[in-house]
Coordinates of C-alpha atoms in Angstrom, one line a residue:
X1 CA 0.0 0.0 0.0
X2 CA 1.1 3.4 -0.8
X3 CA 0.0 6.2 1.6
X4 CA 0.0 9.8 -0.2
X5 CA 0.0 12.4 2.0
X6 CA 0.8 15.4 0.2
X7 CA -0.7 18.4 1.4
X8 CA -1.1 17.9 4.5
X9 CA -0.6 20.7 6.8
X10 CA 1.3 20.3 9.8
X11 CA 1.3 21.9 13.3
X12 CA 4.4 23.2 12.8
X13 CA 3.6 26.2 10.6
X14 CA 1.7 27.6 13.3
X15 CA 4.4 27.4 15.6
X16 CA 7.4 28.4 13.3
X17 CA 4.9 31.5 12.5
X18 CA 4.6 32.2 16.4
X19 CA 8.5 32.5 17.0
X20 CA 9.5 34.1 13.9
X21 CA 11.7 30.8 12.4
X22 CA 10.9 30.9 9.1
X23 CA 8.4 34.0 7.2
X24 CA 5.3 31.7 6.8
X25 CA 3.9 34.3 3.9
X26 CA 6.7 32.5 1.2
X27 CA 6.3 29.4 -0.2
X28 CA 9.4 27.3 1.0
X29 CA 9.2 25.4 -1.7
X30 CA 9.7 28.2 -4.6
X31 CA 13.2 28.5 -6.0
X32 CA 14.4 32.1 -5.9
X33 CA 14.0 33.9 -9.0
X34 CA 17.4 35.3 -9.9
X35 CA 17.8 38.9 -9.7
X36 CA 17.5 41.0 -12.7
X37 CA 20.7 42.4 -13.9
X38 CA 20.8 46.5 -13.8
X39 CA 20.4 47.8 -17.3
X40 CA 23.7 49.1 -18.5
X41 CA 23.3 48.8 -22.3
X42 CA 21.4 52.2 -22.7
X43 CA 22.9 55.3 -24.6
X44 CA 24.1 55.7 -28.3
X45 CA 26.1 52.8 -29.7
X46 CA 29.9 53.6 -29.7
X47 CA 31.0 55.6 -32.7
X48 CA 33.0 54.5 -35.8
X49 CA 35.1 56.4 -37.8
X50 CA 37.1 59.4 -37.3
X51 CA 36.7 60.5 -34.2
X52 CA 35.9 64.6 -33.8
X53 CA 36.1 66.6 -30.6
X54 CA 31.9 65.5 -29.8
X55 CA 33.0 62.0 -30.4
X56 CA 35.5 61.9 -27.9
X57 CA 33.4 63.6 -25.6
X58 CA 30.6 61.4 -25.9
X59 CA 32.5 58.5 -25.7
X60 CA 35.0 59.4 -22.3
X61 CA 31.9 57.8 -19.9
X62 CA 31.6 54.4 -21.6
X63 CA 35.2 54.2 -20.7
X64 CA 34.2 54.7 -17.0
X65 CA 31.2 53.0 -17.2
X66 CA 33.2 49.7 -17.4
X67 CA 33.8 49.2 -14.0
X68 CA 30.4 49.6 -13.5
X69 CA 29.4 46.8 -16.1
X70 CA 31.6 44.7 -14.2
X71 CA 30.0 45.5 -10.7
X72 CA 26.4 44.8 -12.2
X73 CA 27.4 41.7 -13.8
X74 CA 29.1 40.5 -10.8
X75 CA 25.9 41.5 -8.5
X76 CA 23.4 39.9 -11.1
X77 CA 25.6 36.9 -10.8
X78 CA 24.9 36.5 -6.6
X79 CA 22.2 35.0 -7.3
X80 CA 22.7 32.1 -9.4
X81 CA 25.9 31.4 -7.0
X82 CA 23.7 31.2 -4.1
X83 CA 20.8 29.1 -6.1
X84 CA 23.9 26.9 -7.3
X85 CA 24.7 25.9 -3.2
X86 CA 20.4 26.0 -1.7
X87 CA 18.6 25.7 -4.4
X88 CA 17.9 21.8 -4.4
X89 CA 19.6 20.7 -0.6
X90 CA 18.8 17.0 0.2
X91 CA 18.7 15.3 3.5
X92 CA 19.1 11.6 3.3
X93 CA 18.5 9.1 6.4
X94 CA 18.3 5.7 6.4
X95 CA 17.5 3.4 9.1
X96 CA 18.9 -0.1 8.8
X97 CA 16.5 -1.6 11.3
X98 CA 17.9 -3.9 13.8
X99 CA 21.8 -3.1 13.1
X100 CA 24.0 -3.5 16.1
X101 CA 26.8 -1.3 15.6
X102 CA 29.6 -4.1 16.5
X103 CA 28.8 -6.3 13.0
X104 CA 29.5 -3.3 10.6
X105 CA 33.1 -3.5 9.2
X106 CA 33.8 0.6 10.0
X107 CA 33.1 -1.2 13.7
X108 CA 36.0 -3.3 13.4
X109 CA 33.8 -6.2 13.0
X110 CA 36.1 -8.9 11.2
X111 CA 34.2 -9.9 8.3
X112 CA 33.8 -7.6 5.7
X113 CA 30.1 -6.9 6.0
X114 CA 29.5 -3.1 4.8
X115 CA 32.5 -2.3 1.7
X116 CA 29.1 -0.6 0.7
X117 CA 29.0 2.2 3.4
X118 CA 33.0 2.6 3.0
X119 CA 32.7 5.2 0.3
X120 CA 30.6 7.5 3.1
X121 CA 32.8 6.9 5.7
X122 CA 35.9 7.7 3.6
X123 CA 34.2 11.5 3.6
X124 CA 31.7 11.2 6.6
X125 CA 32.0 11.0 10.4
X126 CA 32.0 7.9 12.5
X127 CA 29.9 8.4 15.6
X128 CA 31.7 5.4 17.7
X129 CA 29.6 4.9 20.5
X130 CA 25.9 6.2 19.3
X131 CA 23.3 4.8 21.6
X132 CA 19.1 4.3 20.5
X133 CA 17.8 5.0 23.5
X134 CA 15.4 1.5 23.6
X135 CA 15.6 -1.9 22.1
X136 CA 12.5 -1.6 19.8
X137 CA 11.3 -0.5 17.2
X138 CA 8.1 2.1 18.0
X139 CA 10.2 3.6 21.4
X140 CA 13.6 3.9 19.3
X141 CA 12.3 5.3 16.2
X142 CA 9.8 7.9 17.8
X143 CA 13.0 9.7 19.8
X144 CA 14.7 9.7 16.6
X145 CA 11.8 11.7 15.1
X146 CA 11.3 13.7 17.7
X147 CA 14.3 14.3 20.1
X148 CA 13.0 13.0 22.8
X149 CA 13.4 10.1 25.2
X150 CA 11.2 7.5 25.2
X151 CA 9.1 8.4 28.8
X152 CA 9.3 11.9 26.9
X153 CA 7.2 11.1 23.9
X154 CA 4.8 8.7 25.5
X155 CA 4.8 6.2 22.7
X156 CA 7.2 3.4 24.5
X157 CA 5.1 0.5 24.0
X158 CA 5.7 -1.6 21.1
X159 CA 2.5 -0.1 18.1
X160 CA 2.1 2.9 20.3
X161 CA 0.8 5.9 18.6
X162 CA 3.2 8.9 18.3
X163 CA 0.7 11.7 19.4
X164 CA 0.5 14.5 17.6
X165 CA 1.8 16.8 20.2
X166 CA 5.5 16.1 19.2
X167 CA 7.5 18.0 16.5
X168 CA 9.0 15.3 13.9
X169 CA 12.4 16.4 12.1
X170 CA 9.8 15.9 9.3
X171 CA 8.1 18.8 10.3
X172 CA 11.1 21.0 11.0
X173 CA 12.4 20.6 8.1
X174 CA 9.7 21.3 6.0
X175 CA 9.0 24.8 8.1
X176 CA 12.5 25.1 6.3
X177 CA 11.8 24.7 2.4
X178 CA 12.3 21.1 2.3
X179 CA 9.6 18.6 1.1
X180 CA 9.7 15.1 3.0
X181 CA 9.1 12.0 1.6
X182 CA 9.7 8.9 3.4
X183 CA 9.6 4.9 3.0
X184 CA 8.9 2.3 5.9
X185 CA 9.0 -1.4 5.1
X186 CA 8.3 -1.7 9.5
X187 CA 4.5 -2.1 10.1
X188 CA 5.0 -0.3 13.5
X189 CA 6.2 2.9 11.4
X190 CA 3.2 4.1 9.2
X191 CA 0.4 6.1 8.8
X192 CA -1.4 4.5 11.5
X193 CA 1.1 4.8 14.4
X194 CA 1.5 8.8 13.7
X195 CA 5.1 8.0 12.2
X196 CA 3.6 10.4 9.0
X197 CA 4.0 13.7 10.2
X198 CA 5.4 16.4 8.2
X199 CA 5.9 13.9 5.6
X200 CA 4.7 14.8 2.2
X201 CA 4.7 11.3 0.4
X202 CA 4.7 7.9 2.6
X203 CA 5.4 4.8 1.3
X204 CA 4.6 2.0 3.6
X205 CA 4.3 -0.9 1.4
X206 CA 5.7 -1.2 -2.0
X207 CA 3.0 -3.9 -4.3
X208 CA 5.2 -6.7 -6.0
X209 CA 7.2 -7.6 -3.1
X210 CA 8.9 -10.7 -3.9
X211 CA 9.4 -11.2 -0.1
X212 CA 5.8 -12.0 1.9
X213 CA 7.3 -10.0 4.7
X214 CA 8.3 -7.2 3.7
X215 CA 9.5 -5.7 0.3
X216 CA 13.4 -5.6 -0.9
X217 CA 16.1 -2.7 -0.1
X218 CA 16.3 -2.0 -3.8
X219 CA 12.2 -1.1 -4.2
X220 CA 12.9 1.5 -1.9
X221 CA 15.9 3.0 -3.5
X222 CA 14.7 3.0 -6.5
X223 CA 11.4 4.8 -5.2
X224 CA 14.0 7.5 -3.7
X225 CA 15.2 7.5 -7.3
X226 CA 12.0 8.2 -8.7
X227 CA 11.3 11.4 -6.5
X228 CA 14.5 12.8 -7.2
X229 CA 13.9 12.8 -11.1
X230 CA 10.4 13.8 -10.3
X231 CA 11.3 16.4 -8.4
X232 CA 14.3 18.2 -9.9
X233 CA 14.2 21.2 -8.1
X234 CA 13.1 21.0 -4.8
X235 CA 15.1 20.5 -1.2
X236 CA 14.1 17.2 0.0
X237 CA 14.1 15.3 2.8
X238 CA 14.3 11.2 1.7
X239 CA 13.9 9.1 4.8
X240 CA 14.1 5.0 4.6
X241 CA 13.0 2.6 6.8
X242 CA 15.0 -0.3 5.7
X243 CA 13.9 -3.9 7.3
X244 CA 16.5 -6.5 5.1
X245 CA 18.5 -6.0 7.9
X246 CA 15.6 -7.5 10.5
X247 CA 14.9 -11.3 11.0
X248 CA 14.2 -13.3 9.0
X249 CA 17.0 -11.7 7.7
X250 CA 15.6 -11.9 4.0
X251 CA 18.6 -11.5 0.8
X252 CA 17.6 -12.5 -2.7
X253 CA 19.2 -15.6 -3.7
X254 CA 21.7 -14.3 -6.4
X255 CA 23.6 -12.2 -3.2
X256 CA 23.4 -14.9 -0.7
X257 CA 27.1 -15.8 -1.7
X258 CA 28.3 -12.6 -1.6
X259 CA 29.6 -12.7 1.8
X260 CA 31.1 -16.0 2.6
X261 CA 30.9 -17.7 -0.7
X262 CA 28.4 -19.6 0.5
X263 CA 24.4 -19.6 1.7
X264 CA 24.6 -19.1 5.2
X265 CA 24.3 -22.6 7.1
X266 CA 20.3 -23.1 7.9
X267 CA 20.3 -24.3 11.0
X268 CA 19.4 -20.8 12.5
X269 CA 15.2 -20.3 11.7
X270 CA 13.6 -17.0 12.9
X271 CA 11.9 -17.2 15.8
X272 CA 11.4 -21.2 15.3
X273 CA 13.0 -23.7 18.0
X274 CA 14.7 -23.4 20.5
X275 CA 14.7 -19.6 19.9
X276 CA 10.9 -19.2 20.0
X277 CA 11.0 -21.0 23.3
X278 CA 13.4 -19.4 24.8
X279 CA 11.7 -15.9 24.3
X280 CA 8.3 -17.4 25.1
X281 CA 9.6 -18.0 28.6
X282 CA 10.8 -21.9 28.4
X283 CA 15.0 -21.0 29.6
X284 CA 15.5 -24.5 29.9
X285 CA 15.2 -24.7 26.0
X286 CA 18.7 -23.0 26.6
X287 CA 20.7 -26.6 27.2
X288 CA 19.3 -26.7 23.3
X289 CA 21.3 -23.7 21.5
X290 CA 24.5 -25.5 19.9
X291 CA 27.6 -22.5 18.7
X292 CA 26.0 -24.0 15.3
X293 CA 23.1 -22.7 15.8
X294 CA 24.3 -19.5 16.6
X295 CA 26.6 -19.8 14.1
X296 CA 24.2 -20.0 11.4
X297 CA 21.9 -16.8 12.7
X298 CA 24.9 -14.8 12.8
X299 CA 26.1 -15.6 9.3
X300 CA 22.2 -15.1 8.1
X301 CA 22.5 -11.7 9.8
X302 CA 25.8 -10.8 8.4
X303 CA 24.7 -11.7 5.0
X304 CA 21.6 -9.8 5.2
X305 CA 23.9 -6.9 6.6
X306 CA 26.6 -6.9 3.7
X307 CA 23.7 -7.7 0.8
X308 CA 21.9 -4.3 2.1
X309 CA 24.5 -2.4 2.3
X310 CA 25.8 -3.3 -0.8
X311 CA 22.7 -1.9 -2.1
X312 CA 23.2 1.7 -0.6
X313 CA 26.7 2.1 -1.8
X314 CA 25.1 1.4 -5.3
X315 CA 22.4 4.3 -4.3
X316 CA 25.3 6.4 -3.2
X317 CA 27.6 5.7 -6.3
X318 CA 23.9 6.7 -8.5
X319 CA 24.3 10.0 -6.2
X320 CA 28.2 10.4 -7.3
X321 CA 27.1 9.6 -10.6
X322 CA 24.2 12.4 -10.8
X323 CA 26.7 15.0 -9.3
X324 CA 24.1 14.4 -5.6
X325 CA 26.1 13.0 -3.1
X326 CA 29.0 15.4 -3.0
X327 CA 26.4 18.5 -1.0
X328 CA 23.9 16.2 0.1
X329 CA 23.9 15.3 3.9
X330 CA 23.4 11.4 4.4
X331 CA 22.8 10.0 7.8
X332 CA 23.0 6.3 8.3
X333 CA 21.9 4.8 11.6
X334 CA 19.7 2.1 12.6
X335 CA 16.9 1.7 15.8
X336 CA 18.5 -1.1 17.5
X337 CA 20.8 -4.6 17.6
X338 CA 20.1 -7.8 17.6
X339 CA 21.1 -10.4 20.1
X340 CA 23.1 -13.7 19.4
X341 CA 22.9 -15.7 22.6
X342 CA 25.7 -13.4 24.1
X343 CA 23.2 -13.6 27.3
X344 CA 20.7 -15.7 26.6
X345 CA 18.6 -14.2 24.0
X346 CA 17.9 -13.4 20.8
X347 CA 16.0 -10.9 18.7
X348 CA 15.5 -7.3 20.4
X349 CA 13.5 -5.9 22.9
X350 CA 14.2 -8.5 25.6
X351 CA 17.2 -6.7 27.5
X352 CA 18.8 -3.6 27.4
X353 CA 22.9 -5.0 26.7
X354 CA 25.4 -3.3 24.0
X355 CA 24.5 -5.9 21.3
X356 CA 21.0 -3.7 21.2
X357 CA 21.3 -0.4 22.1
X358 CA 25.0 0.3 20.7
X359 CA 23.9 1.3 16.8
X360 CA 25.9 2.4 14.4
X361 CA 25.4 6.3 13.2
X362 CA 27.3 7.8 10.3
X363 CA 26.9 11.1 9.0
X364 CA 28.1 13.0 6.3
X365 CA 27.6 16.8 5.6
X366 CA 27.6 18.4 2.4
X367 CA 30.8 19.3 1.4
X368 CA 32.4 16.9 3.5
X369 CA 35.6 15.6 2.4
X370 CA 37.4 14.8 5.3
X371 CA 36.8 11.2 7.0
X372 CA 36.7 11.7 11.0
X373 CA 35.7 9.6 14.0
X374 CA 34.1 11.2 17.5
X375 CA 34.6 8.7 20.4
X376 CA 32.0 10.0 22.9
X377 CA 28.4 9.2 23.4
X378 CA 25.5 10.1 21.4
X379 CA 22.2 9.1 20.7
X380 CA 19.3 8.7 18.5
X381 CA 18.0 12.2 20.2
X382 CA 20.7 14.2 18.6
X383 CA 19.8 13.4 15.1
X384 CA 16.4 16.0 15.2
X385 CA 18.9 19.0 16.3
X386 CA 21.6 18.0 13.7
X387 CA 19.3 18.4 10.8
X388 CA 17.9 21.6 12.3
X389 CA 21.4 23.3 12.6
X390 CA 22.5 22.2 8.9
X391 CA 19.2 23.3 7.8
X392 CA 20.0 26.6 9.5
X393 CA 16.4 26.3 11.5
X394 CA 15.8 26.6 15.3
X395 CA 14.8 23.0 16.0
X396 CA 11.8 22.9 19.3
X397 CA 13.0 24.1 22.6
X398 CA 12.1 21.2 24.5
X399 CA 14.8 18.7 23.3
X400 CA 16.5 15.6 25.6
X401 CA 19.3 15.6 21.9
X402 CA 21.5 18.0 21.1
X403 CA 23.5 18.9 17.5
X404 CA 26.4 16.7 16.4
X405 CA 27.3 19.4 13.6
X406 CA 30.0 20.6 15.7
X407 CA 31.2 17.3 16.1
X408 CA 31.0 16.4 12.9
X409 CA 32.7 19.2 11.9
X410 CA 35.7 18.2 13.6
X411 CA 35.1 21.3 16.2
X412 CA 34.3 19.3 19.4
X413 CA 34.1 15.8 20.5
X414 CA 32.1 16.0 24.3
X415 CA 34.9 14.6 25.5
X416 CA 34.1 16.0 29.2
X417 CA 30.8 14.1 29.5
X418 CA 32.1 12.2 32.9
X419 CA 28.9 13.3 34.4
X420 CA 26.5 13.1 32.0
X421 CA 23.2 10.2 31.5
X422 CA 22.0 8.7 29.0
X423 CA 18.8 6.8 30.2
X424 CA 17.3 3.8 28.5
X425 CA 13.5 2.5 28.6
X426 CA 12.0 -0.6 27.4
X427 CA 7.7 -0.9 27.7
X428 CA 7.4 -4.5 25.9
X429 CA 6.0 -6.7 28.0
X430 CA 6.2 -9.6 28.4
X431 CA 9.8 -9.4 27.1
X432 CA 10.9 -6.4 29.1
X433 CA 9.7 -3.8 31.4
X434 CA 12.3 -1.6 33.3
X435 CA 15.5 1.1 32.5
X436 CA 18.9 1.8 32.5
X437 CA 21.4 4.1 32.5
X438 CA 24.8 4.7 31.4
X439 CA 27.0 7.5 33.0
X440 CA 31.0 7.8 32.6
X441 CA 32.2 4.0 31.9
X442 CA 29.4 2.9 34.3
X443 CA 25.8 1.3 32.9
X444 CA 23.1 0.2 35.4
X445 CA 20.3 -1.9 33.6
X446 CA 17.0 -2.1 36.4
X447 CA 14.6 -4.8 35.5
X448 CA 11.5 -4.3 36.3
X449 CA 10.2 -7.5 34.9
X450 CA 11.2 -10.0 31.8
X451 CA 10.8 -12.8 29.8
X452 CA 12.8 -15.0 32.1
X453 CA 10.5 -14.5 35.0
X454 CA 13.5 -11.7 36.5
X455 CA 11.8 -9.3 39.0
X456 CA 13.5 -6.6 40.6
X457 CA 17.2 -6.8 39.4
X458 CA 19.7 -4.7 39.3
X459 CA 22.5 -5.3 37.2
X460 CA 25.8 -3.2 36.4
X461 CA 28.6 -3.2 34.4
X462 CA 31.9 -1.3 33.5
X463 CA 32.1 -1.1 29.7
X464 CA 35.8 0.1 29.5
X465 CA 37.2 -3.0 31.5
X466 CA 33.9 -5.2 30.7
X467 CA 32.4 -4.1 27.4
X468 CA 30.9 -7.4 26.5
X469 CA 28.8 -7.2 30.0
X470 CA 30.2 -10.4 31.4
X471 CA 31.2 -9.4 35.0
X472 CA 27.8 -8.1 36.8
X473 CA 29.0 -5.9 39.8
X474 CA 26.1 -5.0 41.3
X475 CA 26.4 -6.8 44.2
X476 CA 30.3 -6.1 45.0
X477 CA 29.7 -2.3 43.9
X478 CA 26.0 -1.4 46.2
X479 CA 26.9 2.1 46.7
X480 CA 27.9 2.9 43.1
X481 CA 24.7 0.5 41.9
X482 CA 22.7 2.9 44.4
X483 CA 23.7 6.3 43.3
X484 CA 22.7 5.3 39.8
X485 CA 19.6 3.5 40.4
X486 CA 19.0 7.2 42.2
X487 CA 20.1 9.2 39.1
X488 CA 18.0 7.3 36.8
X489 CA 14.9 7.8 39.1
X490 CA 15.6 11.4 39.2
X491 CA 16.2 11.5 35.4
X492 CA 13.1 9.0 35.2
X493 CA 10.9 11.5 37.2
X494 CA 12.0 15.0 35.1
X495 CA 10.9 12.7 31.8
X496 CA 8.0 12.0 33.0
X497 CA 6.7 15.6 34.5
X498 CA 6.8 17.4 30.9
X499 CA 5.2 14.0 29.1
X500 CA 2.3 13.7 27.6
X501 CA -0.4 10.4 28.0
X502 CA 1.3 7.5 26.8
X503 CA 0.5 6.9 23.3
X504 CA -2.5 4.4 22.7
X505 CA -1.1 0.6 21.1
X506 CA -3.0 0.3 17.5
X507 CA -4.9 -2.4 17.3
X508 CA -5.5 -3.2 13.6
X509 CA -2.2 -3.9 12.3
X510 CA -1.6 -6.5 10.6
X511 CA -1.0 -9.2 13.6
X512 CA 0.2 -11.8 11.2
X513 CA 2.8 -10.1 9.4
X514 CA 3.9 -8.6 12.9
X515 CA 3.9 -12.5 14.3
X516 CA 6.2 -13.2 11.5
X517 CA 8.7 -10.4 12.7
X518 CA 8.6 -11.5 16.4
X519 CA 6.7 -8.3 17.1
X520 CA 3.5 -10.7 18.5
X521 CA 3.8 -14.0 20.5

């Protein structure tokens, strides 16, 4: 199904009128006429001939009047220079859903699973430690639209409807000139869910799938395609929702080679035995999971990792091809991991470990040239105010994010962030309800309850000695695991006391397709 949205009005006209943003009486989406040279070709055409005293005297000013033809050609040529850097800016950001940041070559990771995203990074920024702040879907995406944590924007359960109350980065940047346009192959993002907002064009479902999940990378790219030779000349916002990278893990069989010169072993089935057990709440099916097993989901995921991004460099290289990519800003980034077994599990949404919160984010701003890595922490929440700054708009005022253009830039890095929280929420019962928070090297996860029957448990880690999470030391650190329990109740509380109503969970998506993701037991 194809959802088209275009004119829609959005809430955020009225408010970008209010504060004086962005004048509301022009069209943002008009290209500048260019400025009519001044007329410097009146007066008598120069004289031929011999030359008599009246001659001369007529033609002394055109000799002046050169410098003056210069001046006006140079002032009628502004213009067109600044059409030739705003006239048609693009914002591209794709989210690769369920990529853990650790399986991505530019991660280290030691198979080569993204040559695709190499050409982006060879000119882009590495965000090294970039953190969603829940390990699902609906809470993840939502503070990625909006800039806000997950008790912030009310819609932390898993379908939840993102309320209308919320400014999207769709929305921003359309109070800025740009038309957005945006593709979801995830149920949970759509129409339905509020996920639409600001958005021109939404495509939720592409017809002719060949997968009976959910459609192919490449449909989507080539839709992205399709609106930038449709749309010549407007500033556009592309946003892409891209599930290949989501159980089952779905590549077309002409690329399942590509990574290991082989299909991935099929041992490993999507939420079949013992993994579907395990999840449900049977732990004993644990004794079951052979390193085979595992072996086989992770090369399925790795394939289905290299495979899509295989397909973006291709987009990219159609960019570089098209004379695009070079002032275009591309964010890549994705809403959360996926587990392997390192603790138990599998899938997302169950826990709140590295493998699903840790994401990757790369960004690259136009004009970059100049690859560079930040090492300090940053989150799906900074993404809204980064688009806002390069956009040159205010973003809202009532942000938990903060721009990354600086660091981007190379101008700062956070580096003194010793004492600074990021805060985690999961809403998904029966597969997790609680928080966690990471401050300095230090990360408290507090269950409240889970899908292994936990109640009440506190566990903590140090993720420069321990970044795996293999040495819990809550109970030889209480005083440490107190202070932070503290902090994130006190970060908790000031959440929740500017938060609307929690989002209601939709009802009449479509349950089997959402079965088939894991989404529904």
């Amino acid at each position: 199904m194809i959802s088209r949205l275009a004119g829609r009005p959005h809430k955020a006209e009225a408010r970008l009128a209010e504060t004086g943003r962005v004048d509301t009486n022009v069209d943002p989406t008009r290209t500048p006429e260019p400025r009519p040279a001044p007329d410097v070709t009146g007066g008598d055409p120069v004289g031929t001939g011999g030359e008599t005293p009246e001659a001369e005297a007529a033609e002394r000013p055109r000799i002046w009047l050169l410098p003056a033809i210069l001046l006006a050609a140079v002032l009628a040529l502004i213009p067109l220079w600044i059409m030739r850097e705003t006239p048609r800016d693009l914002v591209f950001v794709f989210v690769l859903d369920a990529l853990r940041a650790d399986h991505l070559s530019q991660y280290g990771y030691e198979r080569d699973t993204s040559p695709g995203l190499d050409a982006l990074a060879e000119v882009g920024t590495v965000f090294e430690r970039a953190y969603a702040p829940s390990s699902y879907t609906t809470s993840s995406t939502a503070s990625l639209f909006t800039g806000k944590a997950p008790l912030r924007h009310g819609a932390s359960r898993q379908g939840a409807k993102l309320r209308g109350l919320h400014e999207t980065f769709a929305e921003v940047l359309s109070g800025a000139g740009y038309v957005a346009r945006g593709i979801s192959f995830n149920p949970v993002v759509a129409d339905s869910t509020g996920f639409t907002q600001g958005f021109a064009d939404f495509v939720e479902r592409e017809p002719g799938s060949p997968f009976n999940l959910y459609p192919d990378v490449h449909q989507g790219l080539e839709r992205m395609l399709a609106w930038l030779d449709e749309h010549p000349d407007e500033s556009q916002l592309l946003y892409f929702q891209v599930m290949n990278t989501h159980g089952p893990y779905l590549v077309p069989k002409d690329a399942a080679d590509t990574l290991l010169g082989r299909p991935p072993r099929p041992d490993f089935q999507y939420y079949r035995s013992p993994m579907g057990e395990i999840l449900g709440g049977g732990i004993a099916h644990r004794a079951d999971v052979t390193p085979e097993y595992v072996a086989s989901g992770i090369e399925r995921y790795d394939t289905a990792i290299r495979y899509t991004t295989d397909q973006l460099g291709a987009f990219f290289a159609e960019l570089q091809t098209r004379g695009l990519f070079d002032d275009a800003l591309i964010v890549v980034t994705s809403d959360h991991g996926d587990e392997f077994f390192e603790h138990g599990g599998f899938s997302h949404g169950y826990s709140l470990y590295e493998e699903v919160v840790h994401v990757p984010l790369l960004v690259k701003l136009p004009g970059q040239r100049e690859a560079r890595r930040v090492s300090s922490r940053v989150t799906l929440m900074d993404v809204l105010p980064t688009l806002a700054e390069a956009a040159g708009v205010a973003p809202p005022d009532d942000l938990d994010g903060r721009s990354l253009l600086a660091a981007a830039r190379g101008e700062a890095d956070r580096a003194n962030e010793a004492d600074s929280a990021l805060t985690f929420r999961v809403d998904f019962a029966p597969r997790l309800i609680g928080g966690g928070i990471a401050v300095g090297k230090h990360k408290l996860i507090a269950i409240e309850e889970n899908y292994e029957g936990a109640r009440q448990v506190l566990r903590l880690y140090d993720l420069e000695a321990d970044p795996r999470e293999r040495d819990d030391l809550a109970a030889r650190e209480p005083e440490l695991t107190k202070q932070l329990l503290s902090r994130l109740a006190e970060e908790s509380h000031d959440q929740l006391a500017t938060a609307p109503p929690r989002g209601e969970v939709v009802k009449d998506l479509d349950r089997e397709r959402l079965r088939a993701l894991g989404y529904v037991e």
